[in-house]
Coordinates of N, CA and C in Angstrom, one line a residue:
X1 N 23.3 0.0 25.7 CA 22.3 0.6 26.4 C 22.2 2.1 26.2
X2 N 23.1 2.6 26.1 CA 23.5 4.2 25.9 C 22.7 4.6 24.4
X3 N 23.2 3.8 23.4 CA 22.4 4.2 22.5 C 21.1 4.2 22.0
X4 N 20.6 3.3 23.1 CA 19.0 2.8 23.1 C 18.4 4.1 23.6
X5 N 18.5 4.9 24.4 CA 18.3 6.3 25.0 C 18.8 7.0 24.3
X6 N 19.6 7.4 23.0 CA 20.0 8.5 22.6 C 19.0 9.2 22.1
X7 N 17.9 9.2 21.8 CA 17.2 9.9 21.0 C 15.4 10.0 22.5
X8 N 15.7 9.7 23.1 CA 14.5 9.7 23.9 C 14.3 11.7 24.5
X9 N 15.5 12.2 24.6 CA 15.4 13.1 25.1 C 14.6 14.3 23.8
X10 N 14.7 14.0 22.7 CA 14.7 14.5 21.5 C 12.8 14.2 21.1
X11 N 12.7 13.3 21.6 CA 11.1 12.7 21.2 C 10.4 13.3 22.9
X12 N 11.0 13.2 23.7 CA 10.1 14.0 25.1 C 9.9 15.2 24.5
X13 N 10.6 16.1 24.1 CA 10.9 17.5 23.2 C 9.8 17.7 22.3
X14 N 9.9 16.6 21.7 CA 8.8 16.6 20.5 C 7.6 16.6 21.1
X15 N 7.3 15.9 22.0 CA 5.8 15.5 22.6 C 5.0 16.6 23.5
X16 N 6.3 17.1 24.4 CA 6.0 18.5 25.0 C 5.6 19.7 24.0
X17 N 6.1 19.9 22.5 CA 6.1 20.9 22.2 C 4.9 20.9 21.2
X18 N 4.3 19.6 21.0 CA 2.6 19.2 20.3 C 2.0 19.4 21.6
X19 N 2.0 18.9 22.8 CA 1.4 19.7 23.6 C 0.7 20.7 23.9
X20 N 2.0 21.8 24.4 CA 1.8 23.1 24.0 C 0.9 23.8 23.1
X21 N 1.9 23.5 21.9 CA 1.1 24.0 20.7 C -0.4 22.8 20.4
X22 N -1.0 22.6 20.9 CA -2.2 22.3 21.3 C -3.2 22.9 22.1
X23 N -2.2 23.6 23.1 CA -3.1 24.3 23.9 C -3.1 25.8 23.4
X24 N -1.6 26.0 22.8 CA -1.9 26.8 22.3 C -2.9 27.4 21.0
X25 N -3.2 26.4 20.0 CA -4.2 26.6 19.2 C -5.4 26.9 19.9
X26 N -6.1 25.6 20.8 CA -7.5 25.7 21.4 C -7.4 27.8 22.3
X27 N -6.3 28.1 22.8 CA -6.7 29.5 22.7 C -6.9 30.5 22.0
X28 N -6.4 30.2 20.8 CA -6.6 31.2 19.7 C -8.2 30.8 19.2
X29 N -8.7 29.8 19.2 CA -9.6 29.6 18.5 C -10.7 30.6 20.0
X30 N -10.4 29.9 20.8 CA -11.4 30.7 21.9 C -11.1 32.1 21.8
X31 N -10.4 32.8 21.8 CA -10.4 34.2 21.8 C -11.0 34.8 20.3
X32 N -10.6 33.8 19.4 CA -11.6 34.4 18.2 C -12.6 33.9 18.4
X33 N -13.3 33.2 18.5 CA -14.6 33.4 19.1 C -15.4 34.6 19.7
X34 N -14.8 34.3 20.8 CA -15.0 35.1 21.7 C -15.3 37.0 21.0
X35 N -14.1 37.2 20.7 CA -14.0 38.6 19.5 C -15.2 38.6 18.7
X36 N -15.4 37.4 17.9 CA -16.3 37.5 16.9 C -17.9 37.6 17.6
X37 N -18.1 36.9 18.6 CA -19.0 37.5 19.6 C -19.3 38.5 19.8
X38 N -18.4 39.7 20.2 CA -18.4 40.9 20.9 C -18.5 41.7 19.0
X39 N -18.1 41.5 18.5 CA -18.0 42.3 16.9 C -19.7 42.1 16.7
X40 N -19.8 40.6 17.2 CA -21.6 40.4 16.6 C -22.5 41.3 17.0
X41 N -22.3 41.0 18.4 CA -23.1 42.1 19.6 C -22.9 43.5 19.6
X42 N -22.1 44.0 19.0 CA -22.0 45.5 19.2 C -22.3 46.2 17.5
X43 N -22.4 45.1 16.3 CA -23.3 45.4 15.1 C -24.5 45.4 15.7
X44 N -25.1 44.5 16.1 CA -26.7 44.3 16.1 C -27.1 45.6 16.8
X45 N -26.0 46.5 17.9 CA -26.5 47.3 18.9 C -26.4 48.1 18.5
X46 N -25.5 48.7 17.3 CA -25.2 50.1 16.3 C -26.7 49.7 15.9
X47 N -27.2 48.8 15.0 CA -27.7 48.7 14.3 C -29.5 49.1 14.5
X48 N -29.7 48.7 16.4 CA -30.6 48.9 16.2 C -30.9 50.0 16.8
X49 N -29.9 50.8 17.3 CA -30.0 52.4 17.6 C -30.0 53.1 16.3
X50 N -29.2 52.8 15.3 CA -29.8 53.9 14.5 C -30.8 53.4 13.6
X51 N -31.1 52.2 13.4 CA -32.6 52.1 12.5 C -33.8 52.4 13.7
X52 N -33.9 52.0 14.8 CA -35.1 52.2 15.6 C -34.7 53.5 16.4
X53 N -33.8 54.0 17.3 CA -33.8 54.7 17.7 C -33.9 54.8 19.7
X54 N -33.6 55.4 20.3 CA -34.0 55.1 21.4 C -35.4 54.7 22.6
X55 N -35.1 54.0 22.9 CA -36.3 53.6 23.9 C -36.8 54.9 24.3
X56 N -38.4 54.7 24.5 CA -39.4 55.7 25.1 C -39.0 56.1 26.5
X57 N -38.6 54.5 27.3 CA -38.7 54.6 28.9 C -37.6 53.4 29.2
X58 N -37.3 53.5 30.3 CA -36.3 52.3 31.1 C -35.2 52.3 30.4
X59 N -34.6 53.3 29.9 CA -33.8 53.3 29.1 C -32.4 53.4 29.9
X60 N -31.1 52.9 29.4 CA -29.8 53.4 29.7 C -29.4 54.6 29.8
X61 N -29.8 55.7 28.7 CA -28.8 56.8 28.7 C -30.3 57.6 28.3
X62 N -30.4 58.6 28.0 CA -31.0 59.5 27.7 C -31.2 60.0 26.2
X63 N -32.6 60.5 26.0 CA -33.2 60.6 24.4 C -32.1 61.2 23.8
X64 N -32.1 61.3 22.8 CA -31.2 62.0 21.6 C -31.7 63.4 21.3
X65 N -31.0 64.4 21.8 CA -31.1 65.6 21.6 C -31.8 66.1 20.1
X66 N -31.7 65.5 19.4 CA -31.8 66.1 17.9 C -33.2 65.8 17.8
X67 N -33.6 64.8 18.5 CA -34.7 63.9 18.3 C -36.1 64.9 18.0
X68 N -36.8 64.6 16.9 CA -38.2 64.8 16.9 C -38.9 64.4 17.6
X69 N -40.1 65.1 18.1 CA -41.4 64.3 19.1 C -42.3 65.0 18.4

């Protein structure tokens, strides 16, 4: 009987640590996501301030000093 259980403690071990590292993957994939998101969003926002330029009105911050009118 004793040796029918010797290895059970060794395979719980094993099952818990694919677990884990299960959940641990699914958060790495979410956080890169997530990153690659915010990298997306803040190119497109560089992008469309300096090709178009600031809004006329309702704007967040205020015109750009250098600015032509």
């Amino acid at each position: 009987m004793v040796k029918g259980r010797a290895g059970q403690a060794l395979i719980e071990y094993l099952i818990l640590f694919a677990f884990m590292s299960l959940i641990a993957l699914n958060m790495v994939k979410g956080m890169g996501g997530m990153m690659s998101d915010s990298i997306r969003s803040i190119g497109y926002q560089l992008t469309q301030q300096l090709t178009i330029g600031v809004c006329a009105e309702e704007c967040w911050y205020s015109d750009y000093e250098n600015r032509t009118k």
